[in-house]
Short mmCIF file of C-alpha atoms in Angstrom, two decimals:
data_model
loop_
_atom_site.label_atom_id
_atom_site.label_comp_id
_atom_site.label_asym_id
_atom_site.label_seq_id
_atom_site.Cartn_x
_atom_site.Cartn_y
_atom_site.Cartn_z
CA UNK A 1 0.00 0.00 0.00
CA UNK A 2 1.51 3.36 -0.98
CA UNK A 3 1.96 6.08 1.60
CA UNK A 4 -0.76 8.73 1.66
CA UNK A 5 -0.66 12.19 3.19
CA UNK A 6 -3.88 14.02 4.01
CA UNK A 7 -3.44 17.77 4.49
CA UNK A 8 -5.95 20.11 6.10
CA UNK A 9 -5.45 23.25 4.00
CA UNK A 10 -7.63 25.24 6.39
CA UNK A 11 -4.83 25.05 8.97
CA UNK A 12 -2.18 27.75 8.97
CA UNK A 13 1.08 25.80 8.98
CA UNK A 14 4.37 25.38 7.16
CA UNK A 15 3.54 22.69 4.60
CA UNK A 16 7.20 22.38 3.56
CA UNK A 17 8.08 21.42 7.14
CA UNK A 18 5.09 19.06 7.26
CA UNK A 19 6.33 17.35 4.10
CA UNK A 20 9.73 16.75 5.72
CA UNK A 21 8.01 15.32 8.79
CA UNK A 22 5.88 13.08 6.57
CA UNK A 23 8.93 11.80 4.67
CA UNK A 24 10.64 11.02 7.99
CA UNK A 25 7.58 9.10 9.19
CA UNK A 26 7.25 7.20 5.90
CA UNK A 27 10.89 6.13 6.16
CA UNK A 28 10.36 5.08 9.78
CA UNK A 29 7.41 2.93 8.72
CA UNK A 30 9.30 1.36 5.82
CA UNK A 31 12.14 0.51 8.21
CA UNK A 32 9.75 -0.97 10.80
CA UNK A 33 10.59 1.79 13.29
CA UNK A 34 7.05 2.53 14.53
CA UNK A 35 6.18 3.34 18.12
CA UNK A 36 2.99 3.48 20.18
CA UNK A 37 1.91 6.72 18.44
CA UNK A 38 1.11 4.67 15.32
CA UNK A 39 -2.37 3.18 15.08
CA UNK A 40 -3.54 0.18 13.07
CA UNK A 41 -6.15 0.39 10.33
CA UNK A 42 -6.18 -3.32 9.51
CA UNK A 43 -4.70 -5.29 6.65
CA UNK A 44 -1.21 -4.10 7.57
CA UNK A 45 -2.09 -0.42 7.13
CA UNK A 46 -0.93 1.98 9.86
CA UNK A 47 -1.43 5.68 10.57
CA UNK A 48 0.05 8.48 12.62
CA UNK A 49 -0.65 12.21 12.89
CA UNK A 50 1.47 15.32 12.39
CA UNK A 51 0.29 18.29 14.47
CA UNK A 52 1.58 21.76 15.21
CA UNK A 53 2.38 22.42 18.86
CA UNK A 54 -0.58 24.81 18.96
CA UNK A 55 -2.98 22.17 17.61
CA UNK A 56 -1.66 19.57 20.06
CA UNK A 57 -2.10 22.03 22.94
CA UNK A 58 -5.65 22.81 21.85
CA UNK A 59 -6.52 19.11 21.74
CA UNK A 60 -4.91 18.57 25.15
CA UNK A 61 -6.59 21.62 26.70
CA UNK A 62 -3.30 23.38 27.46
CA UNK A 63 -0.93 25.85 25.87
CA UNK A 64 1.76 25.37 23.24
CA UNK A 65 4.44 26.11 25.85
CA UNK A 66 3.31 23.08 27.85
CA UNK A 67 3.80 20.65 24.95
CA UNK A 68 7.11 18.78 25.06
CA UNK A 69 8.58 18.86 21.53
CA UNK A 70 9.98 15.44 20.62
#
């Protein structure tokens, strides 16, 4: 199954940086280097999410400064 990237164009973010992140994650998947942040879709398909710190903070109910960048 080829890698697919779904982009929310309504979000104000640096899509060039997101592309680099996506390429890193695709390579990690190809090399079998997935961690608990990856979910299973069935049939061998997996997924993960790329978020800005602000979006992650909003989802967590905090502030961007409280998110530990990893």
